[in-house]
Amino acid sequence: MAAVGGSSATTTLRTPPSSSASFRRSYQLRIFSKPSLKCAPLSATSSSLNPRSEVVSDNSVQKNNIAFNASSPSPLQLLKTYAPNRYTKEKSSIIAIGLNIHTAPIDIREKLAIPEVRWPQVITELCALNHIEEAAVLSTCNRVEIYVLALSQHRGVKEVNEWISKASGVKIEELCKHQVLLYNKDATQHLFEVAAGLDSLVLGEGQILSQVKQVVKSGEGVAGFDGKIRGMFKQAISVGKRVRSETDICSGSVSVSSAAVELGLRKLPESSYANARVLVVGAGKMGKLVIKHLAAKGCRKMVVVNRTEEKVNAIQQELKDVDIVFRPLSEMITCAAAADIVFTSTASKSPLFCKQDVQMLPLVRQGDRRRLFIDISIPRNVEPGVSDLETAFVYNVDDLEEVVAANKEVRLQKATEAREIIQEELTKFEAWKDSLETVPTIKKFRAYVERIRASEVEKCLSKMGNDISKEQKEAIYALSMGIVNKILHGPMQHLRCDANGNNCLNEVLENIRAINRMYDLETETSMFEEKIRVKMGRAKK
């Protein structure tokens, strides 16, 4: 896999996939823009991702009329000095970096898995990096994706990849072979497709939307989950809701949990849960769905092993016609010995079923059959070596493709409608995001005009003496405000992007630059310096 640096454009494949292989081809086309670029190990001195040199020449120093001491420049001085060349010409970029079920095998994905409880801390750690302003994490059984707003594309990618490598223990070269790397509009569209269920193993899967909602919920109040990234995730939730309410893409579709139950049904000799001895390990969100789908498929008795009994009791109240027996985690191996099929779906970071433990289990009732383990956890709850035993079959989330093909053709037709909705919402989001670029200039321009207005009103009132009444003062103030608002109306209309595309971004940005030049507002430099101050302030804490 190649890592793309700078502002390279991406090539996007939008044809609905008909198979897992086509998914992978789709991602390969979307991730790469320059096949000739190879992903090289990233280091503090490497410039392979940066076509512009990091070295500052003497000429450039003289040109800026700044005394340069090669042995002792402060980082802040360098950043401020060369801001026009390094940052103000390169706007902040939204970047999506990660792995998913279409690009990476489970043994790689599970190393990168980030528990939900750690998402806020990860946001904080990412935003502490030099070039990362905002961040969000989406980690599920099918994907681990990090979304950031970076001051610089190539430096942002470098820092996030180094963070991922350090946190997971996976070398950067290995990450590059499997990762999704998308920028700006492509990154936003990808998240919208994820929320709509178009990027799931099961096309139209609904559970992913609740996981995207959880990203917003867990990020509320966390410094770094705000601005564009928060707005993008909020918009993604709206996209997911619209797609589900307007397209019927979820009709007849299955989730990972139901696909696991269906797979178990196919692998049981009797193709029935009526007489099967079923064990479910874990009663969280995924485990609860497994239990419900088992009940829907005719399973009337099952054992549920969980750390606490409260969640199991709650499920029992919902499924009163099913005999659900709770057992503590300490009895898991004993329960597995009495089961024909075992479903696992916990957040355990280490395997619950090791090869040695499973090897000691008695044979299933018929004697010549293998015990079935269906593991939909990331990281995996069943040690990979268990599949080497002659007494067990092990299946994980990567083995569900034979099940998810059901009803796929119908959902592919609905996916076309879903993509039309996504394009509409994408246009709205891009207009909103672009409008944020104009806010600093608008504020500075208004403040500039307001200072002039207030100064002139003050001069006028001082000349009129103390005999002027309150009503007269208010009339003069209203007159001055009316004049200012009418004069500002035209310029403000041309400093805003709108969802209808009446003002294109290039035109608005040119207007911003013109206003900056005419009134010496220096917005870009001020914005840059403010970002640097914020980054330095975070680093000191």
Coordinates of C-alpha atoms in Angstrom, one line a residue:
M1 CA 0.0 0.0 0.0
A2 CA 1.3 3.5 -0.8
A3 CA 1.0 6.4 1.5
V4 CA -0.1 9.6 -0.2
G5 CA 1.5 12.9 0.9
G6 CA 0.9 16.5 0.1
S7 CA -2.4 17.4 -1.4
S8 CA -2.7 14.6 -3.9
A9 CA -6.1 14.0 -5.3
T10 CA -7.8 10.7 -4.7
T11 CA -9.6 8.5 -7.2
T12 CA -12.9 7.3 -6.0
L13 CA -14.8 4.2 -7.2
R14 CA -18.6 4.7 -6.6
T15 CA -20.0 1.6 -8.3
P16 CA -21.8 -0.6 -5.7
P17 CA -19.7 -3.6 -4.9
S18 CA -21.0 -7.0 -5.8
S19 CA -18.5 -9.0 -3.8
S20 CA -15.9 -8.7 -1.1
A21 CA -13.2 -8.7 -3.8
S22 CA -14.8 -5.7 -5.5
F23 CA -14.9 -3.9 -2.1
R24 CA -11.1 -4.4 -1.9
R25 CA -10.6 -3.1 -5.4
S26 CA -12.8 -0.1 -4.6
Y27 CA -10.7 0.8 -1.6
Q28 CA -7.4 0.3 -3.5
L29 CA -8.7 2.8 -6.1
R30 CA -9.9 5.3 -3.5
I31 CA -6.8 5.2 -1.4
F32 CA -4.1 5.8 -4.0
S33 CA -3.6 8.7 -6.2
K34 CA 0.1 8.2 -7.2
P35 CA 0.9 4.5 -7.7
S36 CA 4.6 5.4 -8.1
L37 CA 4.8 6.6 -4.5
K38 CA 5.9 3.9 -2.1
C39 CA 5.2 3.9 1.6
A40 CA 8.5 4.3 3.3
P41 CA 9.3 4.1 7.0
L42 CA 8.5 7.4 8.7
S43 CA 11.0 9.1 10.9
A44 CA 11.7 12.4 12.4
T45 CA 14.1 13.2 9.6
S46 CA 12.3 11.7 6.7
S47 CA 10.9 14.0 4.1
S48 CA 9.5 11.2 1.8
L49 CA 6.0 12.4 2.5
N50 CA 6.8 16.1 1.9
P51 CA 7.7 17.2 -1.6
R52 CA 8.8 20.5 -0.2
S53 CA 12.2 20.6 1.6
E54 CA 12.2 21.0 5.4
V55 CA 15.6 22.7 5.2
V56 CA 15.6 26.5 5.4
S57 CA 18.1 28.2 3.1
D58 CA 20.1 31.3 3.9
N59 CA 18.4 33.0 0.9
S60 CA 15.0 32.5 2.3
V61 CA 16.1 33.9 5.6
Q62 CA 17.5 37.0 4.0
K63 CA 14.4 37.4 2.0
N64 CA 12.3 37.6 5.1
N65 CA 14.8 40.0 6.7
I66 CA 15.1 37.9 9.8
A67 CA 18.3 37.1 11.5
F68 CA 18.7 33.3 11.4
N69 CA 21.0 31.4 13.8
A70 CA 21.2 27.9 12.4
S71 CA 22.3 26.5 15.8
S72 CA 19.6 28.1 18.0
P73 CA 16.2 29.0 16.3
S74 CA 13.2 28.5 18.5
P75 CA 10.5 26.2 17.0
L76 CA 7.9 28.9 17.4
Q77 CA 10.1 31.4 15.7
L78 CA 10.6 29.1 12.7
L79 CA 6.9 28.3 12.5
K80 CA 6.0 32.0 12.5
T81 CA 8.8 33.0 10.1
Y82 CA 7.8 30.5 7.4
A83 CA 4.1 30.4 8.0
P84 CA 3.3 32.0 4.6
N85 CA 5.1 29.2 2.8
R86 CA 4.3 26.2 5.1
Y87 CA 0.8 26.7 6.3
T88 CA -1.2 29.7 5.0
K89 CA -1.0 28.2 1.5
E90 CA -2.0 24.8 2.8
K91 CA -5.4 24.9 4.6
S92 CA -6.3 22.6 7.4
S93 CA -7.4 19.2 6.0
I94 CA -9.8 16.5 7.2
I95 CA -8.1 13.1 7.0
A96 CA -9.5 9.6 7.5
I97 CA -6.9 7.0 8.4
G98 CA -7.6 3.4 9.4
L99 CA -8.3 -0.2 8.6
N100 CA -11.5 -2.1 8.0
I101 CA -12.9 -5.5 7.1
H102 CA -12.4 -4.8 3.3
T103 CA -8.7 -3.9 3.6
A104 CA -7.2 -5.7 6.5
P105 CA -7.4 -9.3 8.0
I106 CA -8.7 -9.7 11.5
D107 CA -5.3 -10.4 13.1
I108 CA -4.2 -6.9 12.1
R109 CA -7.5 -5.2 13.0
E110 CA -7.6 -6.6 16.5
K111 CA -4.2 -5.1 17.3
L112 CA -5.5 -1.7 16.5
A113 CA -8.9 -2.1 18.2
I114 CA -9.6 0.8 20.7
P115 CA -12.1 0.2 23.5
E116 CA -14.9 2.7 23.6
V117 CA -13.9 3.8 27.1
R118 CA -10.6 5.0 25.7
W119 CA -12.0 7.1 22.9
P120 CA -11.9 10.4 24.8
Q121 CA -8.3 9.8 25.9
V122 CA -7.2 8.9 22.4
I123 CA -8.7 12.2 21.1
T124 CA -6.7 14.1 23.8
E125 CA -3.5 12.2 22.8
L126 CA -4.0 12.8 19.1
C127 CA -4.7 16.5 19.6
A128 CA -1.5 16.8 21.6
L129 CA 0.4 16.0 18.3
N130 CA 2.0 19.1 16.7
H131 CA -0.2 19.2 13.6
I132 CA -3.5 17.8 14.8
E133 CA -6.3 20.3 15.8
E134 CA -9.3 18.0 16.1
A135 CA -9.9 14.2 16.2
A136 CA -12.4 11.4 16.5
V137 CA -12.2 7.6 16.8
L138 CA -14.5 5.0 15.4
S139 CA -13.6 1.4 16.5
T140 CA -15.9 -1.5 15.9
C141 CA -15.6 -5.2 15.1
N142 CA -15.3 -4.3 11.4
R143 CA -13.1 -1.2 11.4
V144 CA -10.7 1.0 13.3
E145 CA -10.7 4.5 11.8
I146 CA -9.3 7.8 13.0
Y147 CA -10.6 11.1 11.7
V148 CA -8.5 14.2 12.2
L149 CA -8.3 17.9 11.2
A150 CA -4.7 18.5 10.5
L151 CA -2.8 21.8 10.0
S152 CA -0.8 20.0 7.3
Q153 CA -1.8 16.9 5.3
H154 CA 1.5 15.1 5.1
R155 CA 2.7 16.0 8.6
G156 CA -0.7 15.0 10.0
V157 CA -0.6 11.6 8.3
K158 CA 2.9 11.1 9.5
E159 CA 2.1 11.9 13.1
V160 CA -1.1 9.8 13.2
N161 CA 0.6 6.8 11.7
E162 CA 3.4 7.0 14.2
W163 CA 0.8 7.3 17.0
I164 CA -1.1 4.2 15.7
S165 CA 2.1 2.2 15.3
K166 CA 3.2 3.0 18.8
A167 CA -0.2 2.3 20.3
S168 CA -0.7 -1.0 18.5
G169 CA 2.8 -2.4 18.0
V170 CA 2.2 -2.7 14.3
K171 CA 5.0 -1.3 12.1
I172 CA 4.2 1.6 9.9
E173 CA 5.1 -0.4 6.8
E174 CA 2.5 -3.0 7.7
L175 CA -0.1 -0.3 8.4
C176 CA 0.4 1.2 5.0
K177 CA -0.3 -2.2 3.3
H178 CA -3.8 -2.3 4.7
Q179 CA -4.9 1.2 5.6
V180 CA -7.6 3.5 4.2
L181 CA -6.2 7.0 3.7
L182 CA -8.7 9.6 2.5
Y183 CA -8.7 13.4 2.4
N184 CA -11.2 16.2 2.8
K185 CA -14.3 15.5 0.7
D186 CA -13.4 11.9 0.1
A187 CA -13.0 11.4 3.9
T188 CA -16.3 13.0 4.6
Q189 CA -18.1 10.9 2.0
H190 CA -16.5 7.8 3.4
L191 CA -17.9 8.5 6.9
F192 CA -21.3 9.2 5.4
E193 CA -21.3 5.9 3.6
V194 CA -20.2 4.2 6.8
A195 CA -23.1 5.8 8.8
A196 CA -25.5 4.8 6.0
G197 CA -24.4 1.1 6.2
L198 CA -22.9 1.2 2.6
D199 CA -19.5 0.2 3.8
S200 CA -20.4 -2.6 6.2
L201 CA -19.9 -6.3 5.7
V202 CA -23.6 -6.5 5.6
L203 CA -24.9 -3.8 3.2
G204 CA -27.4 -1.7 4.9
E205 CA -26.5 -2.9 8.4
G206 CA -28.1 -0.6 11.0
Q207 CA -25.9 -1.2 14.1
I208 CA -23.1 1.0 12.7
L209 CA -25.3 4.1 13.0
S210 CA -25.6 3.7 16.7
Q211 CA -21.8 3.3 16.9
V212 CA -21.4 6.6 15.0
K213 CA -23.8 8.2 17.5
Q214 CA -21.7 6.8 20.3
V215 CA -18.6 8.6 18.8
V216 CA -20.5 11.9 19.3
K217 CA -21.8 11.0 22.7
S218 CA -18.3 10.0 24.0
G219 CA -16.7 13.0 22.5
E220 CA -19.0 15.7 24.0
G221 CA -17.0 18.0 26.2
V222 CA -13.6 16.6 25.1
A223 CA -11.2 19.2 23.9
G224 CA -10.4 18.4 20.3
F225 CA -13.8 16.9 19.4
D226 CA -15.3 20.1 18.1
G227 CA -15.5 22.3 15.0
K228 CA -15.4 20.5 11.7
I229 CA -14.9 16.9 13.0
R230 CA -17.8 17.2 15.4
G231 CA -19.9 18.8 12.6
M232 CA -19.0 16.0 10.2
F233 CA -20.1 13.3 12.6
K234 CA -23.3 15.1 13.4
Q235 CA -24.0 15.3 9.7
A236 CA -23.2 11.6 9.3
I237 CA -25.9 10.8 11.8
S238 CA -28.4 12.8 9.8
V239 CA -27.2 10.9 6.7
G240 CA -27.7 7.6 8.3
K241 CA -31.2 8.5 9.5
R242 CA -32.2 9.8 6.1
V243 CA -31.0 6.7 4.2
R244 CA -32.8 4.4 6.6
S245 CA -36.1 6.3 6.5
E246 CA -36.1 7.0 2.7
T247 CA -34.6 3.9 1.0
D248 CA -35.7 0.7 2.8
I249 CA -32.0 -0.4 2.6
C250 CA -32.3 -2.2 5.9
S251 CA -35.3 -4.2 4.7
G252 CA -34.3 -7.9 4.7
S253 CA -30.7 -7.0 5.7
V254 CA -28.9 -8.7 8.6
S255 CA -26.4 -7.4 11.2
V256 CA -23.1 -9.1 12.1
S257 CA -24.9 -10.6 15.1
S258 CA -27.7 -12.1 13.0
A259 CA -25.3 -13.3 10.4
A260 CA -23.4 -15.1 13.1
V261 CA -26.6 -16.8 14.3
E262 CA -27.4 -17.7 10.7
L263 CA -23.9 -19.1 10.1
G264 CA -24.3 -21.3 13.3
L265 CA -27.6 -22.6 11.9
R266 CA -26.0 -23.6 8.7
K267 CA -23.1 -25.4 10.5
L268 CA -25.3 -27.4 12.9
P269 CA -25.9 -30.9 11.6
E270 CA -29.7 -30.7 12.2
S271 CA -29.8 -27.1 10.9
S272 CA -31.9 -26.2 13.9
Y273 CA -31.4 -24.6 17.3
A274 CA -34.4 -26.5 18.8
N275 CA -32.2 -29.2 20.4
A276 CA -28.8 -27.6 20.3
R277 CA -27.0 -26.7 23.5
V278 CA -26.1 -23.1 23.1
L279 CA -23.7 -21.0 25.1
V280 CA -23.4 -17.2 24.7
V281 CA -20.4 -15.5 26.3
G282 CA -21.1 -11.8 26.8
A283 CA -24.3 -9.9 27.3
G284 CA -23.3 -6.5 26.0
K285 CA -24.7 -4.8 22.8
M286 CA -23.5 -7.5 20.5
G287 CA -24.3 -10.4 22.9
K288 CA -27.8 -9.1 23.4
L289 CA -28.4 -9.1 19.7
V290 CA -27.0 -12.6 19.4
I291 CA -29.5 -13.8 22.1
K292 CA -32.4 -12.1 20.4
H293 CA -31.6 -13.5 17.0
L294 CA -31.2 -17.0 18.5
A295 CA -34.6 -16.7 20.0
A296 CA -36.0 -15.6 16.6
K297 CA -34.4 -18.7 15.0
G298 CA -36.2 -21.0 17.4
C299 CA -33.7 -21.4 20.3
R300 CA -35.7 -21.8 23.4
K301 CA -33.0 -22.5 25.9
M302 CA -29.5 -21.1 26.3
V303 CA -26.8 -20.4 28.8
V304 CA -25.4 -16.9 29.0
V305 CA -22.0 -16.3 30.7
N306 CA -21.4 -12.7 31.7
R307 CA -19.4 -10.8 34.2
T308 CA -22.5 -9.4 36.0
E309 CA -26.1 -10.7 36.2
E310 CA -27.9 -7.4 35.7
K311 CA -27.7 -7.3 31.9
V312 CA -28.8 -10.9 31.6
N313 CA -31.8 -10.3 33.9
A314 CA -32.8 -7.4 31.7
I315 CA -32.7 -9.6 28.6
Q316 CA -34.7 -12.3 30.4
Q317 CA -37.5 -9.7 31.0
E318 CA -37.6 -8.9 27.3
L319 CA -37.6 -12.6 26.2
K320 CA -39.9 -14.2 28.8
D321 CA -40.7 -17.2 26.5
V322 CA -37.0 -18.2 26.3
D323 CA -35.2 -20.1 29.1
I324 CA -32.1 -18.0 29.7
V325 CA -29.7 -19.3 32.3
F326 CA -27.1 -16.9 33.8
R327 CA -23.7 -18.2 34.8
P328 CA -20.7 -16.1 36.0
L329 CA -17.5 -15.8 34.1
S330 CA -15.7 -18.2 36.4
E331 CA -17.9 -21.1 35.1
M332 CA -17.3 -20.4 31.4
I333 CA -15.1 -23.4 30.7
T334 CA -17.6 -25.7 32.5
C335 CA -20.5 -24.3 30.5
A336 CA -18.5 -24.7 27.3
A337 CA -18.0 -28.4 28.1
A338 CA -21.8 -28.8 28.0
A339 CA -22.4 -26.8 24.8
D340 CA -22.6 -27.8 21.1
I341 CA -22.1 -24.2 19.9
V342 CA -20.5 -21.2 21.6
F343 CA -21.0 -17.6 20.6
T344 CA -18.5 -15.0 22.0
S345 CA -18.9 -11.3 21.9
T346 CA -17.0 -9.6 24.7
A347 CA -14.5 -6.7 24.9
S348 CA -11.8 -8.8 26.5
K349 CA -8.3 -7.8 25.3
S350 CA -7.0 -11.4 25.7
P351 CA -8.5 -14.7 24.4
L352 CA -11.1 -16.3 26.7
F353 CA -10.8 -19.7 25.1
C354 CA -7.2 -20.9 24.7
K355 CA -6.1 -24.0 22.7
Q356 CA -5.1 -25.8 25.8
D357 CA -8.5 -25.2 27.5
V358 CA -10.5 -26.3 24.5
Q359 CA -8.3 -29.4 24.0
M360 CA -9.4 -30.6 27.5
L361 CA -13.1 -30.2 26.8
P362 CA -15.1 -33.5 26.3
L363 CA -16.4 -34.3 22.9
V364 CA -19.9 -33.1 22.0
R365 CA -22.8 -35.5 22.6
Q366 CA -22.6 -37.4 19.2
G367 CA -18.9 -38.0 19.8
D368 CA -17.7 -37.5 16.2
R369 CA -18.8 -33.9 15.9
R370 CA -16.8 -30.8 16.4
R371 CA -17.8 -28.1 18.9
L372 CA -18.6 -24.9 17.0
F373 CA -17.1 -21.5 18.1
I374 CA -18.5 -18.4 16.5
D375 CA -16.4 -15.4 17.6
I376 CA -17.6 -11.9 16.6
S377 CA -15.3 -10.1 19.0
I378 CA -12.5 -7.7 18.2
P379 CA -9.9 -8.5 19.6
R380 CA -10.9 -12.2 19.2
N381 CA -12.1 -14.1 22.2
V382 CA -11.1 -17.5 20.8
E383 CA -7.4 -18.1 20.3
P384 CA -6.6 -18.7 16.6
G385 CA -4.8 -22.0 17.5
V386 CA -8.1 -23.5 18.5
S387 CA -9.0 -24.0 14.9
D388 CA -6.1 -26.5 14.6
L389 CA -7.9 -28.9 16.9
E390 CA -9.8 -31.8 15.5
T391 CA -12.5 -31.3 18.0
A392 CA -13.4 -27.7 17.2
F393 CA -14.5 -25.5 14.3
V394 CA -13.8 -21.7 14.8
Y395 CA -15.4 -18.9 12.8
N396 CA -14.9 -15.2 13.2
V397 CA -16.4 -12.0 11.6
D398 CA -14.3 -12.6 8.4
D399 CA -16.1 -15.9 7.8
L400 CA -19.6 -14.4 7.5
E401 CA -19.6 -13.6 3.8
E402 CA -21.5 -16.7 2.8
V403 CA -24.4 -15.5 5.0
V404 CA -24.5 -11.8 4.1
A405 CA -25.0 -12.6 0.4
A406 CA -28.7 -13.2 1.1
N407 CA -30.9 -10.3 -0.1
K408 CA -27.9 -8.5 -1.3
E409 CA -29.1 -7.7 -4.8
V410 CA -32.2 -5.9 -3.4
R411 CA -30.1 -3.9 -1.1
L412 CA -27.7 -3.0 -3.9
Q413 CA -30.6 -1.3 -5.7
K414 CA -31.4 0.7 -2.6
A415 CA -27.7 1.6 -2.3
T416 CA -28.0 3.7 -5.4
E417 CA -30.8 5.7 -3.9
A418 CA -28.7 6.0 -0.7
R419 CA -25.7 7.5 -2.6
E420 CA -28.0 10.2 -4.0
I421 CA -28.9 11.2 -0.5
I422 CA -25.3 11.1 0.5
Q423 CA -24.3 13.5 -2.3
E424 CA -27.0 16.0 -1.2
E425 CA -25.8 15.9 2.4
L426 CA -22.2 16.1 1.3
T427 CA -22.9 19.3 -0.6
K428 CA -24.5 20.8 2.5
F429 CA -21.6 19.8 4.7
E430 CA -19.0 21.1 2.3
A431 CA -20.8 24.5 2.1
W432 CA -21.0 24.6 5.9
K433 CA -17.3 23.7 6.3
D434 CA -16.2 26.2 3.7
S435 CA -18.2 28.9 5.4
L436 CA -16.1 28.4 8.5
E437 CA -13.0 29.6 6.6
T438 CA -14.7 33.0 6.1
V439 CA -15.7 33.5 9.8
P440 CA -12.4 35.1 11.0
T441 CA -12.3 37.6 8.2
I442 CA -16.0 38.5 8.6
K443 CA -15.4 39.0 12.4
K444 CA -12.3 41.1 11.8
F445 CA -13.9 43.2 9.0
R446 CA -17.0 43.9 11.2
A447 CA -14.8 44.8 14.1
Y448 CA -12.8 47.1 11.9
V449 CA -15.9 48.9 10.6
E450 CA -17.4 49.0 14.1
R451 CA -14.3 50.8 15.4
I452 CA -14.6 53.4 12.7
R453 CA -18.4 53.8 13.4
A454 CA -18.0 54.1 17.2
S455 CA -15.1 56.6 16.8
E456 CA -17.0 58.9 14.4
V457 CA -20.2 58.8 16.6
E458 CA -18.1 59.7 19.6
K459 CA -16.6 62.7 17.7
C460 CA -20.1 63.8 16.6
L461 CA -21.5 63.6 20.1
S462 CA -18.6 65.5 21.6
K463 CA -19.2 68.4 19.1
M464 CA -22.8 68.6 20.0
G465 CA -22.2 69.3 23.6
N466 CA -24.1 68.2 26.7
D467 CA -27.5 69.5 25.7
I468 CA -28.2 66.5 23.5
S469 CA -31.1 64.3 24.7
K470 CA -31.1 60.6 25.2
E471 CA -33.5 60.2 22.3
Q472 CA -31.2 62.2 20.0
K473 CA -28.2 60.0 21.0
E474 CA -30.2 56.9 20.2
A475 CA -31.2 58.3 16.9
I476 CA -27.6 59.1 16.0
Y477 CA -26.5 55.6 17.1
A478 CA -29.3 54.0 15.0
L479 CA -28.4 56.1 12.0
S480 CA -24.7 55.0 12.3
M481 CA -25.7 51.3 12.6
G482 CA -28.1 51.5 9.7
I483 CA -25.4 53.0 7.5
V484 CA -22.8 50.4 8.5
N485 CA -25.2 47.4 8.0
K486 CA -26.3 48.6 4.6
I487 CA -22.6 49.2 3.5
L488 CA -21.6 45.7 4.9
H489 CA -24.5 43.8 3.4
G490 CA -23.0 43.5 -0.1
P491 CA -19.5 42.5 1.0
M492 CA -20.9 40.0 3.6
Q493 CA -22.9 38.3 0.9
H494 CA -19.7 37.7 -1.1
L495 CA -17.8 36.5 1.9
R496 CA -20.0 33.5 2.6
C497 CA -20.4 30.1 0.9
D498 CA -24.0 28.7 0.8
A499 CA -25.5 25.3 0.2
N500 CA -27.0 26.4 -3.1
G501 CA -23.5 27.0 -4.6
N502 CA -24.2 30.6 -5.4
N503 CA -20.8 31.6 -4.2
C504 CA -18.1 29.0 -5.0
L505 CA -15.3 28.5 -2.6
N506 CA -12.6 29.9 -4.9
E507 CA -14.5 33.1 -5.4
V508 CA -15.1 33.5 -1.7
L509 CA -11.5 32.9 -0.8
E510 CA -10.4 35.5 -3.4
N511 CA -12.8 38.0 -1.8
I512 CA -11.3 37.2 1.6
R513 CA -7.8 37.9 0.3
A514 CA -9.0 41.1 -1.3
I515 CA -10.6 42.3 2.0
N516 CA -7.5 41.3 3.9
R517 CA -5.3 43.3 1.5
M518 CA -7.5 46.4 1.4
Y519 CA -8.0 46.7 5.2
D520 CA -4.8 45.0 6.3
L521 CA -6.6 42.5 8.5
E522 CA -3.9 39.8 8.3
T523 CA -6.4 37.1 9.0
E524 CA -4.3 34.1 7.8
T525 CA -1.2 35.0 9.8
S526 CA -3.3 35.7 12.9
M527 CA -5.2 32.4 12.5
F528 CA -2.0 30.5 12.2
E529 CA -0.4 32.2 15.2
E530 CA -3.4 31.5 17.3
K531 CA -3.3 27.8 16.4
I532 CA 0.4 27.7 17.3
R533 CA -0.3 29.3 20.7
V534 CA -3.1 26.7 21.3
K535 CA -0.8 23.8 20.4
M536 CA 2.0 25.2 22.7
G537 CA -0.5 25.7 25.5
R538 CA -1.6 22.1 25.3
A539 CA 2.0 20.9 25.2
K540 CA 2.7 22.7 28.5
K541 CA -0.2 21.2 30.4

